[in-house]
Amino acid sequence: MPKGRDVGGAAPWMRRLRPSQPVVADTSAMSEDALIIYDRFGLEAFAWSFENAETTVAAIFESTPSIAAEAGLHSIFMRGLRASVLREMRMADGEDLDPMTEECADVARDFARRGLDLTTMLETIRIGSRVSSAEYIRAASVLIEDPEERADAIARLMDVFFGSLVRFSAEMSDIFEAERSRWDTSRSAERLAMVNSLLAGRAVDRRRMSDVLNYDLDGRHVAAVAWSAGTEGTARLGALLTAELDALGANDPLVVDVGLGAAWGWGVVTDRGLSVPPTDPPVGISVAVSQVRQGRAGFARAHREAMKVEQLLKFAAPTMPRRVFHADVELATLLASDLESARYFVRGQLGQLAVDDERMERLRTTLWLYLENERSVATVANLQFIARNTVTYRVKQAETLIGRRVEDARLNLQPALLLARILGRRVLTEPPSD
């Protein structure tokens, strides 16, 4: 139990914290810190902590692109930052606590297992501290009216963040070094290093590769990436990915652990092609599946495709399936490589239809199905269990909102609708406030 649990009350202004836009704050399985913050400051302040964590993670990944493509790292980071912000809130309220949480320790262990360097990890900590502390100071500046009280609160926040940054960095470094020493001597590390050499196109001794990986590079490959929103344990995640490759119809699977929350896999596909697994991955697990590619070049190409899907799904709406095939979202992975440009594209093509509310979602869904099914009103009516006249009415409404006939805009309209379906509020327009 962290020291100082029953202390607090130095920052009553934090009860007035509010997120800048609606945030889905998960209260289903709350940590001790979460329970204390929820009880002390209320649901809105708890939701603010989620927004702060999202803002901080986005800044870290934008500033350090070398880690942005790491499978599953975004989920590990988000989990760690959410825990860190909650701990910071208690410290800002006057509690004397260790800034380290188990979720943050997992980030350090994850970096070590991936072979990422300590300098990069410390840089992400520095960026995260700067961005997160700025959110607190900005909030205090707005919420505290009395100038002296505001100055005192900001000075206290700066002391808290500076002191915790030094201590936190040292503790994360110790955890990183201990995990790297243990990991570097493991069989899993050897397999991951061999796979990374193959993916980078470096020369690899075939006999050694056969001993370490026991996998045929000359076949037709499907690649899959699995990652977890939590920490499932690499053994369980690897077992799940092995079962997934088997269900896809891939033989002789090769599965390697990547950090704490991700696994990469490949399998050899016969002439029958891929099967569609009969069941979804377990809740909390997502799987990205490549197309089938041939030979050593195909081994690397298939992996890149699976990783592109994983990167797309980092920003996807929560309604997306837990298993996604590259062949189904190939265009979206290209369009969404630049999120800001994708946002402008969607809003420019859809106009008022890009508003993020239930009515526009209903119209977008009908229009998407209409275009996907060669403008067959009867097919869409059957798919949505609505009358044909309703389909026609919704399509005409959509055309009015877009400002163009569907037939004249189809080339850009379908990709825009696809991005809206996958990325949701990240590319849509906020509804007007009442």
Tab-separated table of C-alpha atoms in Angstrom:
chain	number	residue	atom	x	y	z
A	1	MET	CA	0.000	0.000	0.000
A	2	PRO	CA	1.569	3.349	-0.984
A	3	LYS	CA	2.672	5.585	1.851
A	4	GLY	CA	0.390	8.566	2.494
A	5	ARG	CA	-2.863	6.969	1.393
A	6	ASP	CA	-5.021	8.847	3.934
A	7	VAL	CA	-3.361	12.234	3.349
A	8	GLY	CA	-4.524	14.866	0.892
A	9	GLY	CA	-6.532	18.034	0.592
A	10	ALA	CA	-3.795	20.374	-0.644
A	11	ALA	CA	-5.468	20.906	-4.037
A	12	PRO	CA	-9.254	21.352	-3.648
A	13	TRP	CA	-9.321	23.004	-7.090
A	14	MET	CA	-8.837	19.550	-8.607
A	15	ARG	CA	-12.472	18.753	-7.828
A	16	ARG	CA	-13.342	21.119	-10.675
A	17	LEU	CA	-11.190	19.331	-13.264
A	18	ARG	CA	-13.141	18.509	-16.425
A	19	PRO	CA	-12.042	16.914	-19.711
A	20	SER	CA	-12.157	19.272	-22.708
A	21	GLN	CA	-14.316	16.799	-24.633
A	22	PRO	CA	-16.311	13.686	-23.754
A	23	VAL	CA	-14.033	10.857	-22.596
A	24	VAL	CA	-14.938	7.220	-22.027
A	25	ALA	CA	-13.441	6.503	-18.597
A	26	ASP	CA	-13.376	2.803	-17.746
A	27	THR	CA	-14.531	2.271	-14.157
A	28	SER	CA	-14.984	-1.507	-14.398
A	29	ALA	CA	-11.677	-2.571	-12.804
A	30	MET	CA	-10.196	0.328	-10.877
A	31	SER	CA	-6.799	0.342	-9.161
A	32	GLU	CA	-6.302	1.689	-5.647
A	33	ASP	CA	-5.175	5.047	-7.072
A	34	ALA	CA	-8.206	5.177	-9.363
A	35	LEU	CA	-10.615	4.438	-6.521
A	36	ILE	CA	-9.071	7.166	-4.366
A	37	ILE	CA	-9.174	9.775	-7.154
A	38	TYR	CA	-12.719	8.823	-8.131
A	39	ASP	CA	-13.872	9.075	-4.507
A	40	ARG	CA	-11.948	12.278	-3.740
A	41	PHE	CA	-12.520	14.317	-6.893
A	42	GLY	CA	-15.423	12.685	-8.760
A	43	LEU	CA	-16.085	11.181	-12.187
A	44	GLU	CA	-15.252	14.305	-14.230
A	45	ALA	CA	-11.800	14.660	-12.671
A	46	PHE	CA	-11.259	10.922	-13.168
A	47	ALA	CA	-12.174	11.354	-16.857
A	48	TRP	CA	-9.729	14.295	-17.024
A	49	SER	CA	-6.959	11.912	-15.991
A	50	PHE	CA	-7.745	9.724	-19.024
A	51	GLU	CA	-7.622	12.751	-21.329
A	52	ASN	CA	-4.299	13.851	-19.817
A	53	ALA	CA	-2.870	10.368	-20.398
A	54	GLU	CA	-4.068	10.312	-24.019
A	55	THR	CA	-2.577	13.748	-24.688
A	56	THR	CA	0.730	12.705	-23.136
A	57	VAL	CA	0.977	9.403	-25.042
A	58	ALA	CA	0.183	11.178	-28.326
A	59	ALA	CA	2.984	13.703	-27.674
A	60	ILE	CA	5.475	10.953	-26.813
A	61	PHE	CA	4.763	8.965	-29.958
A	62	GLU	CA	4.845	12.080	-32.145
A	63	SER	CA	8.182	13.184	-30.682
A	64	THR	CA	9.826	9.729	-30.818
A	65	PRO	CA	8.755	8.140	-34.128
A	66	SER	CA	11.266	5.313	-33.625
A	67	ILE	CA	8.903	3.699	-31.116
A	68	ALA	CA	5.620	4.501	-32.873
A	69	ALA	CA	5.763	1.377	-35.054
A	70	GLU	CA	6.366	-1.045	-32.167
A	71	ALA	CA	3.491	-3.564	-31.981
A	72	GLY	CA	1.517	-3.364	-28.770
A	73	LEU	CA	3.686	-0.614	-27.289
A	74	HIS	CA	0.905	1.979	-27.553
A	75	SER	CA	-1.348	-0.138	-25.302
A	76	ILE	CA	1.427	-0.678	-22.738
A	77	PHE	CA	2.224	3.039	-22.769
A	78	MET	CA	-1.416	4.052	-22.360
A	79	ARG	CA	-1.862	1.702	-19.430
A	80	GLY	CA	1.285	3.062	-17.794
A	81	LEU	CA	0.397	6.725	-18.376
A	82	ARG	CA	-3.111	6.326	-17.011
A	83	ALA	CA	-1.688	4.840	-13.835
A	84	SER	CA	1.003	7.531	-13.677
A	85	VAL	CA	-1.459	10.427	-14.021
A	86	LEU	CA	-3.628	9.020	-11.213
A	87	ARG	CA	-0.560	8.719	-8.975
A	88	GLU	CA	0.423	12.292	-9.918
A	89	MET	CA	-3.035	13.546	-8.941
A	90	ARG	CA	-2.608	12.131	-5.455
A	91	MET	CA	0.856	13.667	-5.182
A	92	ALA	CA	-0.454	17.030	-6.434
A	93	ASP	CA	-3.040	16.853	-3.656
A	94	GLY	CA	-0.299	16.676	-1.062
A	95	GLU	CA	0.425	12.957	-0.605
A	96	ASP	CA	3.999	11.770	-0.175
A	97	LEU	CA	4.101	8.802	-2.574
A	98	ASP	CA	6.531	6.826	-4.686
A	99	PRO	CA	5.808	7.948	-8.295
A	100	MET	CA	6.459	4.396	-9.537
A	101	THR	CA	3.496	2.136	-10.307
A	102	GLU	CA	3.515	-1.481	-11.470
A	103	GLU	CA	2.024	-0.374	-14.798
A	104	CYS	CA	4.956	2.013	-15.337
A	105	ALA	CA	7.424	-0.704	-14.361
A	106	ASP	CA	5.887	-2.824	-17.136
A	107	VAL	CA	6.793	-0.080	-19.630
A	108	ALA	CA	10.458	-0.295	-18.552
A	109	ARG	CA	10.416	-4.102	-18.802
A	110	ASP	CA	8.733	-3.872	-22.201
A	111	PHE	CA	11.444	-1.533	-23.522
A	112	ALA	CA	14.154	-3.924	-22.342
A	113	ARG	CA	12.551	-6.960	-23.992
A	114	ARG	CA	12.119	-5.171	-27.299
A	115	GLY	CA	15.817	-4.284	-27.400
A	116	LEU	CA	15.062	-0.563	-27.250
A	117	ASP	CA	17.725	1.562	-25.614
A	118	LEU	CA	17.702	3.240	-22.212
A	119	THR	CA	18.290	6.698	-23.690
A	120	THR	CA	15.085	6.470	-25.716
A	121	MET	CA	13.110	5.366	-22.673
A	122	LEU	CA	14.443	8.258	-20.593
A	123	GLU	CA	13.567	10.664	-23.413
A	124	THR	CA	9.960	9.433	-23.400
A	125	ILE	CA	9.874	10.004	-19.627
A	126	ARG	CA	11.150	13.561	-20.058
A	127	ILE	CA	8.585	14.330	-22.761
A	128	GLY	CA	5.798	12.729	-20.762
A	129	SER	CA	6.635	14.711	-17.637
A	130	ARG	CA	6.747	17.971	-19.584
A	131	VAL	CA	3.408	17.411	-21.311
A	132	SER	CA	1.567	16.035	-18.292
A	133	SER	CA	2.804	18.757	-15.920
A	134	ALA	CA	1.747	21.398	-18.455
A	135	GLU	CA	-1.791	19.985	-18.357
A	136	TYR	CA	-1.899	20.351	-14.561
A	137	ILE	CA	-0.495	23.895	-14.654
A	138	ARG	CA	-2.888	24.912	-17.403
A	139	ALA	CA	-5.831	23.562	-15.404
A	140	ALA	CA	-4.712	25.286	-12.203
A	141	SER	CA	-4.275	28.570	-14.074
A	142	VAL	CA	-7.884	28.412	-15.265
A	143	LEU	CA	-9.588	26.988	-12.186
A	144	ILE	CA	-7.927	29.011	-9.391
A	145	GLU	CA	-9.147	32.611	-9.364
A	146	ASP	CA	-7.107	34.058	-6.491
A	147	PRO	CA	-3.680	35.134	-7.856
A	148	GLU	CA	-1.716	34.211	-4.724
A	149	GLU	CA	-3.434	30.851	-4.352
A	150	ARG	CA	-2.845	30.175	-8.062
A	151	ALA	CA	0.868	31.049	-7.804
A	152	ASP	CA	1.283	28.820	-4.737
A	153	ALA	CA	-0.498	25.918	-6.433
A	154	ILE	CA	1.628	26.201	-9.591
A	155	ALA	CA	4.842	26.387	-7.543
A	156	ARG	CA	3.799	23.263	-5.614
A	157	LEU	CA	3.025	21.449	-8.865
A	158	MET	CA	6.435	22.316	-10.288
A	159	ASP	CA	8.142	21.021	-7.128
A	160	VAL	CA	6.139	17.797	-7.269
A	161	PHE	CA	6.900	17.143	-10.933
A	162	PHE	CA	10.597	18.026	-10.754
A	163	GLY	CA	11.175	15.873	-7.679
A	164	SER	CA	9.208	12.939	-9.009
A	165	LEU	CA	10.911	13.113	-12.438
A	166	VAL	CA	14.354	12.545	-10.932
A	167	ARG	CA	13.198	9.701	-8.704
A	168	PHE	CA	10.983	8.142	-11.361
A	169	SER	CA	13.746	8.189	-14.004
A	170	ALA	CA	16.170	6.470	-11.615
A	171	GLU	CA	13.686	3.753	-10.691
A	172	MET	CA	12.709	3.129	-14.321
A	173	SER	CA	16.401	2.859	-15.251
A	174	ASP	CA	17.002	0.261	-12.537
A	175	ILE	CA	14.010	-1.818	-13.662
A	176	PHE	CA	15.103	-1.536	-17.314
A	177	GLU	CA	18.675	-2.683	-16.591
A	178	ALA	CA	17.548	-5.608	-14.421
A	179	GLU	CA	15.095	-6.806	-17.066
A	180	ARG	CA	17.607	-6.410	-19.899
A	181	SER	CA	20.209	-8.482	-18.038
A	182	ARG	CA	17.692	-11.254	-17.515
A	183	TRP	CA	16.159	-11.053	-21.001
A	184	ASP	CA	19.410	-10.947	-22.985
A	185	THR	CA	20.300	-14.482	-21.908
A	186	SER	CA	16.894	-15.976	-22.771
A	187	ARG	CA	15.962	-18.128	-25.745
A	188	SER	CA	13.156	-15.686	-26.637
A	189	ALA	CA	15.639	-12.839	-27.043
A	190	GLU	CA	17.732	-14.941	-29.433
A	191	ARG	CA	14.674	-15.760	-31.558
A	192	LEU	CA	13.550	-12.122	-31.670
A	193	ALA	CA	17.048	-10.963	-32.665
A	194	MET	CA	17.112	-13.520	-35.500
A	195	VAL	CA	13.672	-12.431	-36.739
A	196	ASN	CA	14.673	-8.757	-36.639
A	197	SER	CA	17.724	-9.564	-38.765
A	198	LEU	CA	15.514	-11.257	-41.345
A	199	LEU	CA	13.049	-8.360	-41.369
A	200	ALA	CA	15.895	-5.879	-41.820
A	201	GLY	CA	17.258	-7.845	-44.792
A	202	ARG	CA	20.570	-8.663	-43.103
A	203	ALA	CA	22.523	-11.773	-44.083
A	204	VAL	CA	21.702	-14.694	-41.784
A	205	ASP	CA	23.413	-18.069	-41.617
A	206	ARG	CA	20.751	-20.505	-42.822
A	207	ARG	CA	21.902	-23.367	-40.608
A	208	ARG	CA	21.846	-21.149	-37.517
A	209	MET	CA	18.489	-19.736	-38.570
A	210	SER	CA	17.103	-23.258	-38.865
A	211	ASP	CA	18.403	-24.150	-35.401
A	212	VAL	CA	16.969	-21.026	-33.770
A	213	LEU	CA	13.676	-20.622	-35.633
A	214	ASN	CA	12.943	-24.000	-37.269
A	215	TYR	CA	10.913	-22.258	-39.983
A	216	ASP	CA	10.874	-22.552	-43.796
A	217	LEU	CA	11.431	-19.153	-45.435
A	218	ASP	CA	10.831	-20.470	-48.952
A	219	GLY	CA	7.097	-21.088	-48.564
A	220	ARG	CA	3.975	-18.908	-48.843
A	221	HIS	CA	3.651	-16.936	-45.630
A	222	VAL	CA	0.875	-15.312	-43.665
A	223	ALA	CA	1.963	-13.015	-40.838
A	224	ALA	CA	-0.056	-12.077	-37.780
A	225	VAL	CA	0.476	-9.655	-34.928
A	226	ALA	CA	-1.362	-10.034	-31.623
A	227	TRP	CA	-1.400	-7.499	-28.845
A	228	SER	CA	-3.173	-6.959	-25.589
A	229	ALA	CA	-4.745	-3.931	-23.939
A	230	GLY	CA	-3.379	-5.230	-20.640
A	231	THR	CA	-0.531	-7.533	-19.700
A	232	GLU	CA	-1.707	-11.014	-20.591
A	233	GLY	CA	1.719	-12.531	-20.102
A	234	THR	CA	3.789	-13.328	-23.148
A	235	ALA	CA	3.314	-17.078	-22.803
A	236	ARG	CA	-0.472	-16.780	-23.006
A	237	LEU	CA	-0.348	-14.242	-25.824
A	238	GLY	CA	2.056	-16.441	-27.795
A	239	ALA	CA	-0.212	-19.455	-27.269
A	240	LEU	CA	-3.203	-17.438	-28.476
A	241	LEU	CA	-1.352	-16.368	-31.613
A	242	THR	CA	-0.270	-19.955	-32.305
A	243	ALA	CA	-3.919	-21.033	-32.078
A	244	GLU	CA	-4.903	-18.130	-34.327
A	245	LEU	CA	-2.432	-19.152	-37.035
A	246	ASP	CA	-3.669	-22.723	-36.814
A	247	ALA	CA	-7.278	-21.533	-37.235
A	248	LEU	CA	-6.223	-19.493	-40.276
A	249	GLY	CA	-4.950	-22.732	-41.848
A	250	ALA	CA	-1.236	-21.915	-41.528
A	251	ASN	CA	1.220	-24.737	-40.900
A	252	ASP	CA	4.466	-24.877	-38.867
A	253	PRO	CA	3.838	-21.594	-37.024
A	254	LEU	CA	6.711	-19.415	-35.865
A	255	VAL	CA	5.752	-17.194	-32.912
A	256	VAL	CA	8.046	-14.768	-31.080
A	257	ASP	CA	7.332	-12.635	-28.026
A	258	VAL	CA	7.781	-8.895	-28.395
A	259	GLY	CA	7.836	-7.043	-25.107
A	260	LEU	CA	5.134	-7.732	-22.559
A	261	GLY	CA	2.039	-7.068	-24.602
A	262	ALA	CA	2.657	-8.260	-28.153
A	263	ALA	CA	3.596	-11.306	-30.207
A	264	TRP	CA	4.565	-11.728	-33.858
A	265	GLY	CA	3.784	-14.845	-35.833
A	266	TRP	CA	4.120	-16.455	-39.251
A	267	GLY	CA	2.794	-19.622	-40.802
A	268	VAL	CA	3.149	-21.441	-44.115
A	269	VAL	CA	-0.031	-21.416	-46.217
A	270	THR	CA	-0.996	-24.175	-48.646
A	271	ASP	CA	-2.650	-23.673	-52.021
A	272	ARG	CA	-6.048	-23.713	-50.289
A	273	GLY	CA	-5.340	-20.220	-48.979
A	274	LEU	CA	-6.475	-18.749	-45.669
A	275	SER	CA	-9.421	-19.891	-43.603
A	276	VAL	CA	-11.590	-17.569	-41.508
A	277	PRO	CA	-11.377	-18.642	-37.847
A	278	PRO	CA	-14.791	-19.635	-36.452
A	279	THR	CA	-14.457	-17.573	-33.260
A	280	ASP	CA	-13.129	-14.126	-32.376
A	281	PRO	CA	-9.987	-13.616	-30.296
A	282	PRO	CA	-10.655	-13.270	-26.558
A	283	VAL	CA	-11.836	-9.908	-25.230
A	284	GLY	CA	-8.843	-7.604	-24.752
A	285	ILE	CA	-6.784	-9.275	-27.499
A	286	SER	CA	-6.524	-7.896	-31.040
A	287	VAL	CA	-5.042	-9.670	-34.056
A	288	ALA	CA	-3.891	-8.207	-37.382
A	289	VAL	CA	-3.484	-10.622	-40.301
A	290	SER	CA	-1.501	-10.033	-43.497
A	291	GLN	CA	-2.128	-11.227	-47.004
A	292	VAL	CA	-0.296	-14.342	-48.238
A	293	ARG	CA	3.183	-13.560	-49.550
A	294	GLN	CA	5.875	-15.772	-51.146
A	295	GLY	CA	9.449	-16.459	-50.076
A	296	ARG	CA	11.915	-14.587	-47.923
A	297	ALA	CA	10.818	-11.200	-49.288
A	298	GLY	CA	7.229	-12.265	-48.626
A	299	PHE	CA	8.109	-13.110	-45.023
A	300	ALA	CA	9.089	-9.468	-44.412
A	301	ARG	CA	6.316	-8.031	-46.609
A	302	ALA	CA	3.620	-9.980	-44.804
A	303	HIS	CA	4.918	-8.734	-41.456
A	304	ARG	CA	4.850	-5.117	-42.646
A	305	GLU	CA	1.237	-5.569	-43.714
A	306	ALA	CA	0.209	-6.950	-40.331
A	307	MET	CA	2.037	-4.091	-38.609
A	308	LYS	CA	0.256	-1.528	-40.807
A	309	VAL	CA	-3.060	-2.945	-39.630
A	310	GLU	CA	-1.897	-2.813	-36.001
A	311	GLN	CA	-0.912	0.838	-36.428
A	312	LEU	CA	-4.283	1.627	-37.991
A	313	LEU	CA	-6.150	-0.049	-35.154
A	314	LYS	CA	-4.296	2.012	-32.531
A	315	PHE	CA	-6.563	4.861	-33.618
A	316	ALA	CA	-9.633	2.845	-34.571
A	317	ALA	CA	-13.106	3.196	-33.140
A	318	PRO	CA	-13.926	0.692	-30.366
A	319	THR	CA	-16.535	-0.927	-32.626
A	320	MET	CA	-13.844	-2.410	-34.878
A	321	PRO	CA	-13.576	-6.230	-34.850
A	322	ARG	CA	-10.862	-7.856	-32.750
A	323	ARG	CA	-9.429	-9.617	-35.817
A	324	VAL	CA	-8.738	-7.518	-38.911
A	325	PHE	CA	-7.321	-8.686	-42.251
A	326	HIS	CA	-4.989	-6.438	-44.238
A	327	ALA	CA	-6.866	-7.293	-47.425
A	328	ASP	CA	-10.001	-5.680	-45.954
A	329	VAL	CA	-8.371	-2.407	-44.887
A	330	GLU	CA	-5.415	-2.041	-47.265
A	331	LEU	CA	-6.663	1.272	-48.648
A	332	ALA	CA	-7.348	2.597	-45.146
A	333	THR	CA	-3.804	1.757	-43.991
A	334	LEU	CA	-2.470	3.908	-46.832
A	335	LEU	CA	-4.881	6.794	-46.261
A	336	ALA	CA	-4.476	6.818	-42.469
A	337	SER	CA	-0.671	6.915	-42.491
A	338	ASP	CA	-1.044	10.678	-42.034
A	339	LEU	CA	-3.861	11.116	-39.498
A	340	GLU	CA	-4.150	14.872	-39.903
A	341	SER	CA	-4.465	14.588	-43.686
A	342	ALA	CA	-6.991	11.769	-43.244
A	343	ARG	CA	-9.055	14.030	-40.971
A	344	TYR	CA	-9.085	16.853	-43.550
A	345	PHE	CA	-9.925	14.391	-46.310
A	346	VAL	CA	-12.907	12.884	-44.453
A	347	ARG	CA	-14.340	16.231	-43.406
A	348	GLY	CA	-13.800	17.731	-46.863
A	349	GLN	CA	-15.502	14.823	-48.646
A	350	LEU	CA	-18.388	14.266	-46.236
A	351	GLY	CA	-19.206	17.829	-45.218
A	352	GLN	CA	-22.021	17.875	-42.666
A	353	LEU	CA	-22.236	14.085	-42.941
A	354	ALA	CA	-18.956	13.965	-40.982
A	355	VAL	CA	-20.624	15.137	-37.752
A	356	ASP	CA	-20.110	12.592	-34.978
A	357	ASP	CA	-23.672	11.892	-33.830
A	358	GLU	CA	-26.186	9.040	-34.076
A	359	ARG	CA	-28.194	10.472	-36.975
A	360	MET	CA	-25.144	11.034	-39.171
A	361	GLU	CA	-23.746	7.631	-38.195
A	362	ARG	CA	-26.999	6.050	-39.367
A	363	LEU	CA	-26.836	7.907	-42.695
A	364	ARG	CA	-23.138	7.075	-43.182
A	365	THR	CA	-23.768	3.378	-42.539
A	366	THR	CA	-26.604	3.217	-45.048
A	367	LEU	CA	-24.604	5.122	-47.655
A	368	TRP	CA	-21.569	2.868	-47.090
A	369	LEU	CA	-23.641	-0.264	-47.606
A	370	TYR	CA	-25.304	1.310	-50.645
A	371	LEU	CA	-21.951	1.916	-52.323
A	372	GLU	CA	-20.466	-1.419	-51.204
A	373	ASN	CA	-23.409	-3.290	-52.733
A	374	GLU	CA	-23.375	-1.615	-56.136
A	375	ARG	CA	-26.166	0.828	-55.174
A	376	SER	CA	-28.686	-1.959	-54.644
A	377	VAL	CA	-31.507	-0.520	-52.540
A	378	ALA	CA	-33.009	-3.978	-52.015
A	379	THR	CA	-29.728	-5.437	-50.676
A	380	VAL	CA	-29.219	-2.573	-48.230
A	381	ALA	CA	-32.834	-2.811	-47.031
A	382	ASN	CA	-32.316	-6.520	-46.280
A	383	LEU	CA	-28.990	-5.927	-44.545
A	384	GLN	CA	-30.365	-3.181	-42.303
A	385	PHE	CA	-33.885	-4.587	-41.854
A	386	ILE	CA	-35.465	-1.367	-43.080
A	387	ALA	CA	-37.862	-0.468	-45.901
A	388	ARG	CA	-36.558	0.275	-49.390
A	389	ASN	CA	-38.079	3.753	-49.235
A	390	THR	CA	-36.058	4.370	-46.056
A	391	VAL	CA	-32.844	3.458	-47.861
A	392	THR	CA	-33.665	5.819	-50.733
A	393	TYR	CA	-34.587	8.601	-48.298
A	394	ARG	CA	-31.353	8.216	-46.329
A	395	VAL	CA	-29.204	8.239	-49.480
A	396	LYS	CA	-30.903	11.452	-50.639
A	397	GLN	CA	-30.401	12.989	-47.205
A	398	ALA	CA	-26.722	12.067	-47.364
A	399	GLU	CA	-26.394	13.632	-50.819
A	400	THR	CA	-27.912	16.865	-49.500
A	401	LEU	CA	-25.453	16.951	-46.604
A	402	ILE	CA	-22.481	16.164	-48.853
A	403	GLY	CA	-23.603	18.658	-51.467
A	404	ARG	CA	-23.088	16.283	-54.407
A	405	ARG	CA	-24.731	13.331	-56.091
A	406	VAL	CA	-23.307	9.961	-54.979
A	407	GLU	CA	-22.537	9.002	-58.577
A	408	ASP	CA	-20.385	12.118	-59.010
A	409	ALA	CA	-18.432	11.660	-55.759
A	410	ARG	CA	-17.995	7.907	-55.452
A	411	LEU	CA	-14.231	7.791	-56.112
A	412	ASN	CA	-13.474	9.819	-52.977
A	413	LEU	CA	-16.673	9.106	-51.073
A	414	GLN	CA	-16.066	5.414	-50.395
A	415	PRO	CA	-12.546	5.919	-48.959
A	416	ALA	CA	-13.848	8.767	-46.783
A	417	LEU	CA	-16.662	6.600	-45.448
A	418	LEU	CA	-14.209	3.762	-44.847
A	419	LEU	CA	-11.956	6.005	-42.756
A	420	ALA	CA	-14.977	7.308	-40.831
A	421	ARG	CA	-16.052	3.735	-40.032
A	422	ILE	CA	-12.594	2.700	-38.838
A	423	LEU	CA	-11.255	5.841	-37.144
A	424	GLY	CA	-14.515	7.285	-35.832
A	425	ARG	CA	-14.220	10.486	-33.785
A	426	ARG	CA	-10.536	10.902	-34.659
A	427	VAL	CA	-11.516	12.049	-38.159
A	428	LEU	CA	-15.110	13.171	-37.618
A	429	THR	CA	-16.434	16.602	-36.620
A	430	GLU	CA	-17.684	17.234	-33.103
A	431	PRO	CA	-21.457	17.854	-32.952
A	432	PRO	CA	-22.436	21.473	-32.259
A	433	SER	CA	-22.924	22.260	-28.570
A	434	ASP	CA	-26.447	22.944	-27.400
